[in-house]
Structure formats: structure tokens, C-alpha cells
Amino acid sequence: MKFFQRLGRSLMLPVAVLPVAAILSGLGYWILTATGNDTNIAGVFLKTAGGALLDNLALLFAIGVSIGMATKPDGTSALAGLVSWLTVTTLLSPDNVALFKGIDTAQVNPAFDQIQNVFVGIICGLIGAWTYDHFKDTKLPDALSFFSGKRSVAIVTAGISLVLALVLFFVWPLVFGGLVAFGEFILTLGPVGVGIYGFLNRLLIPFGLHHALNSVFWFDVAGINDLNNFLNASGTYGETGQYMAGFFPIMMFGLPGAALAMYTTAKTSRRKIAAGVLLSSAIASFFVGVTEPLEFSFMFLAPGLYVVHALFTGISMAITAALPVRMGFGFSGGFIDLVLGWVNPMAENPWALPVMGVFWFVVYFLSFRFIIRRFDLKTIGREDGDPEDETSEDAAGTATGDAKYLATATAFLAALGGRENILDLENCATRLRMQVSDASVIDEAALKRAGAAGTMKPGRGSVQVIYGTNVQFVKDAMDDLMSGRAQPVSASDGGSASSSADAASGSADEAGGVATAARTTHLVRLRQALEGTAVPLADVPDPTFAQEIMGPGIAVQPPEDLADAVVIAPAAGTVQHVFDTGHAVALTLDDGTEVLVHVGLDTVAMQGRGFETLVATGDRVVAGTPLLHVDLAAVRADGHPTITPIVVLNDKDAAVELV
């Protein structure tokens, strides 16, 4: 499932550009049809501009998948995906197939006219990503050193693509021919067969095989020619159009209803991003009938949901076929084609299609909303972590870090089983968050010796190393080591790994703060940082805080009806660090106490949305100085607890008392 979710996110890169292209192409088609002039300059211009992308959807997928599926990709992975696509589609073009077989192009199997499809594009993208990951660091003998490293990626990609082309040369005609034969069988099943066709039409889109099925019903493969007979008004009234009519309610109303459901179930912090894709995609689906932008937005992220969509399409097709409702299209089942086909002599009761569409809008919205929430499906706006993290990790942190953090990072990498064991690396306010290949090889004792305050293993390869408020610098140093931008160092090379206490807090001097007095007692009196009820740290539903791995403290639970709050300084001191995501602030108080105020749990995932920082690192504050403004309603809507731990970082024996 994780593979398909990552694949779905990879496809969002090219899918994001399609809605506008679809609208341009649809407007051009409408102008050409309405004017009856196939050479109308405005219509040709708009249709060609939109078609430039729509007609090359599979190529965009080849490049998008090769970028999104590669680990820390750069332009090399995109080039590899393009090389694979060009190799396969050129070798299997009808002209070249005819050359290989020694026959005329007209005798080539029609399957090869459809070789430039989405399925092949995705396969080529996966080849490009895999080759990039496995060969970008290849070292060749000196005589061949020019082709070492990333230069070898495209070469290996071309070799693998030759094998793929050879396999498809024999397999693709069998698959294509099988679908055509199955389509001819469906003709004998009446409205039920129409419904099966509609179901399979949607189900085959991810593989690009729907064209084979469409050719049976829309064109003159089996004597039906539904599409051309409708446009030419040369078919049989009451029959012609039955293999197209059922698409209109789904494309114009059903899928926009699904888009609304995905928007309302998206996390509050990501709704603006989701809206940008979903709104434009819904417009393209309604007006033009181009559904790929919407369908690919959840096809791989939530494949089960896509099966439901295919089932609904089949039911819609069966209903319209059973009823006296007929309609056809020249482009697709959108509003423009519905208006243009309304007065066609083959159209039967076209008014029923919008009525049915309203019904399907409600069905899609309620069904998608329920299923997404019930099974916690990771549709757009609900993904775990920032969707851009997986494609831009190496650009996230470019600082090399000083000797101390580089030494700590070196020790951490060794204790974590080496760079090969780390599949994904992130950080929040105080801890490293990783996905590892084998958690059993991790040396927790070595991590503590290197400066970790503690280690947690939630399961399924997920590991968290609690370090402290300077964790970003360690994470940056680890990135540099793993990418080769920096070389491993030991503590004796000029920097020492910080002790647990220092690692858990960071020094005030480094953050620009100055401790004005030394504390002589373990009792720490603090003002309550925000409105709510004080609760023991042990009641916080996060082991890092509840087990006092970071240090002792207390927590505040805001009231459920409190929509937003201002977080204030609990005592006089200096701002040691304000986190980029705005969800936490570290202070060095005047007596030397180091305090972390962490608003909510796992709120780093909100990427700063809902948080406004009111101070900067190095600022002098007094008790009551506003530090942060937080939208608690947004935190709750995003699925995060609002309980706020207040932790003393540099005294494990401290007793915190609110005054």
C-alpha cells in the first residue's frame, strides 16, 4: 500500500498541469464544433494548446514517476524515465514493428497503435527511478570513468528498456486482442453488458487498456460504431448512444462530488493545497469531461476508492442503457458535449442526464466522505508528512553543521546501522524521525553515548531518536554525511558529541541567549503558558513526554471549546530557539533553566499552518510576553491533540510548579 501511495503522490506532479490543458482543449473543440469550421483559428489554437499536454499524458507520467519514486532525485532520474519511454515507444511504433516483421505498416497489429499509453509510461518511470537509485553511485575503471556515477544511469536504463520492449512485442498484442474479444462478448448481455463495459472502462484506465475496449463499442470494430453513428446522426434511434450516455452523470456531477468529499476530509493545514488541484480538476471534469486529473489524484493513493468509482460508473451506464436515455460525444462526457449533442437526432431524453447527475453527486460525496474517514484513506491532503518531503529531501538542509554536530551525526549513523539502513530521515522539534530497513541492528546504548536522550521504536521500521532543540543541526549533518557532502568525523577530530543533557537542550550561548543566574534549587516556578487545565506530564499521550525522556515538566490541556490561544512566556529569560514550524519555543530563563514549550503533539506535521510566531531567537522576554499564536481549531481538525507539554531540559530532578 505504501508503494501505491508514493506512486500516487508521484503522479500529482504531472496531473497538476492537466486541468487547465483540458479546459483549453475543450473550449477549442467547442468553438470548432459550434462554428462548423475546422480551420477556425481560435478553436485550432486552443485545442492544439490543450492537446500538447493531454496527448502526451503518458510521457508526463514517465517523467513524473521517475522523479517521484526515486530516492533524493535530481534531473538524472527524470532523464532516465524519458530515455526509457523513448526507447520502448520508438521500438514498438507501428513503422518499426512492420520493419522487424518484414510486413507493410497497414498489416501491423492495431495494438501497437496504442503503445503510447499510461501503463507503459508508468512502467518506464519506475524503470528510470529504480535505475537511478541503484546505479547513480556506480564506479567504473579509470578507462571508463567518464561513464561512472550518474552518467551510467541513462545507459543502464536504455538496456533494461530494451528488455521491456522485447517482452511487450510479444505480450502487448495478446492483451489488446483479449480485451477486444471480451468486448465483443459483452455485446450479447444487453444493459448488463453496458454496465460491465462502464465498470471495466474505468478500471482499465490506470493501465491505458481502456482504448482497446472503447474501440469495440465506439468504433467500427464489431459493427457498433456508437460514437461516429451518433455524431453523424446515422445510427438507430433508441440504440445509438447507449455506450456513452452513462458517462455524463459521472463526469459532470459524480466526480466533482468526489472532489468535494476529498476536500472536506483533507487536513485543515493542507486544504489550500488540495483545493488547488481538486477545484481545477472538478471544473475540467464537469465542463470538458476530462477525468484523469481527478481520477489520478486518488487512483493510487486509495485504490479501493477507485474500484468504488468504477463500480458507480458501471451502474450509471447500466441505468441509462435500461432507460430510454441516449447521448453521445465527440470529445468526452462533459457539459460542452452535452450542450452540443442536445439537439442531435440520436439524442433521447437528454434532460434526464443532469437529473441523474444530481443524484450521483450526492452518492459520490457521501460515499467517498464515509469511506475516506472510515478507513483513513490517504487521499490528497491527508498524506502522512509533507508530500514534497520525498522528492526534495536533499534540498531541505544545506548547512554543513559545525564539528560537534557532524561528530554527533557520525556517531548516530554508526549506531543506526549505517546510511544504508536509513530509508527516510526527518526531524520535529526535539527528535529525529526515521524509517529504517532493520530496526534490530540499532545500538541504543551507542546513541545515548553520542548524545541521544532516548530512543523509541513505534514499529514497522519507524524509529525516533530524542535529541533536543538543536536536533535540526544534527539532522542536517546526517543528510550531509548520507549524501556525501561531508565526511565522517569522530569526537577527537575537533568536536565532541554532546552529552545527553547538552543534547537535550543545546547551549544558550549558541542560540544567542545568556543565562543571568545559576539556579540553586530543583523547584521551578512557572507561569501557565496558555489557558487550560494543568495535568501531570505522565498523562500526555506521547511516551517521549510521559516518560520524561526529554526531562520533567507539566502539561496544559486547553478547553475543547477554545478555538485559538496565545502562548506566553512562563518566566523571564531569553528565547533560545523558535522552530521554523512555529509549534514550539525553547527559552533560557534568567536562572539558567532551559524550558521547552511544545504546543500539541506531532504538530510539526502541520508545517507551520495554524501557528504564528511572535518572537525571534535571541529576543528578551518577561513572564507573560506573547510567544506564539495558535489556531487550536485547526490543530484539532488536523487530528492532533492540543495538550501542551512544558519541559525542563537541563535538570532531570526538577519539580515544576505553576503559579
PDB file of N, CA, C and O in Angstrom, residues 539-575:
ATOM      1  N   ASP A 539       0.426  12.085  31.993  1.00  0.00           N
ATOM      2  CA  ASP A 539      -0.857  11.925  31.314  1.00  0.00           C
ATOM      3  C   ASP A 539      -0.811  12.319  29.844  1.00  0.00           C
ATOM      4  O   ASP A 539      -1.811  12.200  29.131  1.00  0.00           O
ATOM      5  N   VAL A 540       0.340  12.790  29.384  1.00  0.00           N
ATOM      6  CA  VAL A 540       0.462  13.174  27.973  1.00  0.00           C
ATOM      7  C   VAL A 540       0.550  11.908  27.125  1.00  0.00           C
ATOM      8  O   VAL A 540       1.385  11.041  27.395  1.00  0.00           O
ATOM      9  N   PRO A 541      -0.307  11.756  26.111  1.00  0.00           N
ATOM     10  CA  PRO A 541      -0.314  10.519  25.294  1.00  0.00           C
ATOM     11  C   PRO A 541       0.833  10.471  24.282  1.00  0.00           C
ATOM     12  O   PRO A 541       0.622  10.275  23.087  1.00  0.00           O
ATOM     13  N   ASP A 542       2.042  10.648  24.785  1.00  0.00           N
ATOM     14  CA  ASP A 542       3.255  10.545  23.968  1.00  0.00           C
ATOM     15  C   ASP A 542       4.367  10.074  24.887  1.00  0.00           C
ATOM     16  O   ASP A 542       4.733  10.784  25.827  1.00  0.00           O
ATOM     17  N   PRO A 543       4.906   8.884  24.647  1.00  0.00           N
ATOM     18  CA  PRO A 543       5.904   8.318  25.570  1.00  0.00           C
ATOM     19  C   PRO A 543       7.114   9.219  25.792  1.00  0.00           C
ATOM     20  O   PRO A 543       7.695   9.214  26.876  1.00  0.00           O
ATOM     21  N   THR A 544       7.508   9.982  24.789  1.00  0.00           N
ATOM     22  CA  THR A 544       8.677  10.849  24.944  1.00  0.00           C
ATOM     23  C   THR A 544       8.483  11.831  26.083  1.00  0.00           C
ATOM     24  O   THR A 544       9.398  12.080  26.882  1.00  0.00           O
ATOM     25  N   PHE A 545       7.294  12.407  26.157  1.00  0.00           N
ATOM     26  CA  PHE A 545       6.994  13.350  27.235  1.00  0.00           C
ATOM     27  C   PHE A 545       6.565  12.622  28.502  1.00  0.00           C
ATOM     28  O   PHE A 545       7.006  12.955  29.605  1.00  0.00           O
ATOM     29  N   ALA A 546       5.667  11.631  28.358  1.00  0.00           N
ATOM     30  CA  ALA A 546       5.125  10.949  29.534  1.00  0.00           C
ATOM     31  C   ALA A 546       6.213  10.254  30.340  1.00  0.00           C
ATOM     32  O   ALA A 546       6.153  10.196  31.577  1.00  0.00           O
ATOM     33  N   GLN A 547       7.232   9.699  29.687  1.00  0.00           N
ATOM     34  CA  GLN A 547       8.320   9.011  30.378  1.00  0.00           C
ATOM     35  C   GLN A 547       9.470   9.952  30.729  1.00  0.00           C
ATOM     36  O   GLN A 547      10.533   9.501  31.167  1.00  0.00           O
ATOM     37  N   GLU A 548       9.252  11.241  30.495  1.00  0.00           N
ATOM     38  CA  GLU A 548      10.227  12.280  30.839  1.00  0.00           C
ATOM     39  C   GLU A 548      11.587  12.023  30.194  1.00  0.00           C
ATOM     40  O   GLU A 548      12.635  12.287  30.786  1.00  0.00           O
ATOM     41  N   ILE A 549      11.558  11.511  28.966  1.00  0.00           N
ATOM     42  CA  ILE A 549      12.815  11.284  28.251  1.00  0.00           C
ATOM     43  C   ILE A 549      13.511  12.606  27.978  1.00  0.00           C
ATOM     44  O   ILE A 549      14.741  12.713  28.068  1.00  0.00           O
ATOM     45  N   MET A 550      12.726  13.628  27.659  1.00  0.00           N
ATOM     46  CA  MET A 550      13.301  14.951  27.426  1.00  0.00           C
ATOM     47  C   MET A 550      13.635  15.649  28.740  1.00  0.00           C
ATOM     48  O   MET A 550      14.524  16.493  28.797  1.00  0.00           O
ATOM     49  N   GLY A 551      12.891  15.308  29.754  1.00  0.00           N
ATOM     50  CA  GLY A 551      13.060  15.949  31.047  1.00  0.00           C
ATOM     51  C   GLY A 551      11.723  16.073  31.746  1.00  0.00           C
ATOM     52  O   GLY A 551      10.667  15.818  31.162  1.00  0.00           O
ATOM     53  N   PRO A 552      11.734  16.474  33.031  1.00  0.00           N
ATOM     54  CA  PRO A 552      10.492  16.611  33.791  1.00  0.00           C
ATOM     55  C   PRO A 552       9.737  17.869  33.384  1.00  0.00           C
ATOM     56  O   PRO A 552      10.275  18.743  32.705  1.00  0.00           O
ATOM     57  N   GLY A 553       8.482  17.948  33.799  1.00  0.00           N
ATOM     58  CA  GLY A 553       7.712  19.140  33.489  1.00  0.00           C
ATOM     59  C   GLY A 553       6.261  18.980  33.852  1.00  0.00           C
ATOM     60  O   GLY A 553       5.897  18.189  34.736  1.00  0.00           O
ATOM     61  N   ILE A 554       5.434  19.695  33.140  1.00  0.00           N
ATOM     62  CA  ILE A 554       3.992  19.682  33.364  1.00  0.00           C
ATOM     63  C   ILE A 554       3.333  19.970  32.031  1.00  0.00           C
ATOM     64  O   ILE A 554       4.006  20.394  31.076  1.00  0.00           O
ATOM     65  N   ALA A 555       2.046  19.701  31.920  1.00  0.00           N
ATOM     66  CA  ALA A 555       1.349  19.941  30.660  1.00  0.00           C
ATOM     67  C   ALA A 555       0.079  20.740  30.915  1.00  0.00           C
ATOM     68  O   ALA A 555      -0.452  20.747  32.032  1.00  0.00           O
ATOM     69  N   VAL A 556      -0.404  21.396  29.868  1.00  0.00           N
ATOM     70  CA  VAL A 556      -1.644  22.161  29.943  1.00  0.00           C
ATOM     71  C   VAL A 556      -2.590  21.643  28.866  1.00  0.00           C
ATOM     72  O   VAL A 556      -2.212  21.550  27.690  1.00  0.00           O
ATOM     73  N   GLN A 557      -3.807  21.289  29.279  1.00  0.00           N
ATOM     74  CA  GLN A 557      -4.829  20.831  28.332  1.00  0.00           C
ATOM     75  C   GLN A 557      -5.823  21.968  28.084  1.00  0.00           C
ATOM     76  O   GLN A 557      -6.622  22.303  28.949  1.00  0.00           O
ATOM     77  N   PRO A 558      -5.791  22.600  26.895  1.00  0.00           N
ATOM     78  CA  PRO A 558      -6.740  23.689  26.604  1.00  0.00           C
ATOM     79  C   PRO A 558      -8.170  23.174  26.559  1.00  0.00           C
ATOM     80  O   PRO A 558      -8.407  22.005  26.218  1.00  0.00           O
ATOM     81  N   PRO A 559      -9.158  24.006  26.873  1.00  0.00           N
ATOM     82  CA  PRO A 559     -10.564  23.593  26.786  1.00  0.00           C
ATOM     83  C   PRO A 559     -10.928  23.232  25.346  1.00  0.00           C
ATOM     84  O   PRO A 559     -10.400  23.808  24.397  1.00  0.00           O
ATOM     85  N   GLU A 560     -11.858  22.284  25.203  1.00  0.00           N
ATOM     86  CA  GLU A 560     -12.256  21.838  23.873  1.00  0.00           C
ATOM     87  C   GLU A 560     -12.922  22.943  23.066  1.00  0.00           C
ATOM     88  O   GLU A 560     -12.899  22.924  21.833  1.00  0.00           O
ATOM     89  N   ASP A 561     -13.557  23.907  23.749  1.00  0.00           N
ATOM     90  CA  ASP A 561     -14.246  24.975  23.029  1.00  0.00           C
ATOM     91  C   ASP A 561     -13.349  26.185  22.764  1.00  0.00           C
ATOM     92  O   ASP A 561     -13.813  27.202  22.246  1.00  0.00           O
ATOM     93  N   LEU A 562     -12.071  26.080  23.112  1.00  0.00           N
ATOM     94  CA  LEU A 562     -11.148  27.187  22.869  1.00  0.00           C
ATOM     95  C   LEU A 562     -10.628  27.088  21.437  1.00  0.00           C
ATOM     96  O   LEU A 562      -9.903  26.153  21.084  1.00  0.00           O
ATOM     97  N   ALA A 563     -11.005  28.060  20.602  1.00  0.00           N
ATOM     98  CA  ALA A 563     -10.674  27.997  19.177  1.00  0.00           C
ATOM     99  C   ALA A 563      -9.245  28.406  18.892  1.00  0.00           C
ATOM    100  O   ALA A 563      -8.595  27.851  18.004  1.00  0.00           O
ATOM    101  N   ASP A 564      -8.741  29.388  19.600  1.00  0.00           N
ATOM    102  CA  ASP A 564      -7.347  29.783  19.401  1.00  0.00           C
ATOM    103  C   ASP A 564      -6.794  30.301  20.719  1.00  0.00           C
ATOM    104  O   ASP A 564      -7.538  30.567  21.662  1.00  0.00           O
ATOM    105  N   ALA A 565      -5.477  30.422  20.781  1.00  0.00           N
ATOM    106  CA  ALA A 565      -4.848  30.811  22.040  1.00  0.00           C
ATOM    107  C   ALA A 565      -3.536  31.512  21.761  1.00  0.00           C
ATOM    108  O   ALA A 565      -2.921  31.338  20.708  1.00  0.00           O
ATOM    109  N   VAL A 566      -3.115  32.312  22.730  1.00  0.00           N
ATOM    110  CA  VAL A 566      -1.798  32.935  22.696  1.00  0.00           C
ATOM    111  C   VAL A 566      -0.935  32.242  23.749  1.00  0.00           C
ATOM    112  O   VAL A 566      -1.325  32.137  24.914  1.00  0.00           O
ATOM    113  N   VAL A 567       0.213  31.740  23.325  1.00  0.00           N
ATOM    114  CA  VAL A 567       1.151  31.085  24.235  1.00  0.00           C
ATOM    115  C   VAL A 567       2.114  32.155  24.743  1.00  0.00           C
ATOM    116  O   VAL A 567       2.726  32.877  23.960  1.00  0.00           O
ATOM    117  N   ILE A 568       2.231  32.238  26.078  1.00  0.00           N
ATOM    118  CA  ILE A 568       3.056  33.290  26.673  1.00  0.00           C
ATOM    119  C   ILE A 568       4.303  32.696  27.326  1.00  0.00           C
ATOM    120  O   ILE A 568       4.374  31.500  27.598  1.00  0.00           O
ATOM    121  N   ALA A 569       5.275  33.544  27.549  1.00  0.00           N
ATOM    122  CA  ALA A 569       6.495  33.116  28.236  1.00  0.00           C
ATOM    123  C   ALA A 569       6.172  32.768  29.675  1.00  0.00           C
ATOM    124  O   ALA A 569       5.524  33.564  30.372  1.00  0.00           O
ATOM    125  N   PRO A 570       6.598  31.611  30.177  1.00  0.00           N
ATOM    126  CA  PRO A 570       6.281  31.221  31.553  1.00  0.00           C
ATOM    127  C   PRO A 570       7.149  31.922  32.593  1.00  0.00           C
ATOM    128  O   PRO A 570       6.857  31.844  33.782  1.00  0.00           O
ATOM    129  N   ALA A 571       8.226  32.588  32.158  1.00  0.00           N
ATOM    130  CA  ALA A 571       9.109  33.300  33.085  1.00  0.00           C
ATOM    131  C   ALA A 571      10.024  34.202  32.262  1.00  0.00           C
ATOM    132  O   ALA A 571      10.054  34.129  31.032  1.00  0.00           O
ATOM    133  N   ALA A 572      10.762  35.047  32.948  1.00  0.00           N
ATOM    134  CA  ALA A 572      11.679  35.961  32.268  1.00  0.00           C
ATOM    135  C   ALA A 572      12.908  35.207  31.782  1.00  0.00           C
ATOM    136  O   ALA A 572      13.402  34.289  32.443  1.00  0.00           O
ATOM    137  N   GLY A 573      13.411  35.585  30.614  1.00  0.00           N
ATOM    138  CA  GLY A 573      14.598  34.944  30.075  1.00  0.00           C
ATOM    139  C   GLY A 573      14.852  35.363  28.644  1.00  0.00           C
ATOM    140  O   GLY A 573      14.428  36.438  28.203  1.00  0.00           O
ATOM    141  N   THR A 574      15.521  34.478  27.904  1.00  0.00           N
ATOM    142  CA  THR A 574      15.895  34.753  26.521  1.00  0.00           C
ATOM    143  C   THR A 574      15.398  33.625  25.632  1.00  0.00           C
ATOM    144  O   THR A 574      15.438  32.448  26.018  1.00  0.00           O
ATOM    145  N   VAL A 575      14.897  33.981  24.460  1.00  0.00           N
ATOM    146  CA  VAL A 575      14.433  32.972  23.502  1.00  0.00           C
ATOM    147  C   VAL A 575      15.652  32.249  22.936  1.00  0.00           C
ATOM    148  O   VAL A 575      16.498  32.851  22.276  1.00  0.00           O
TER     149      VAL A 575
END
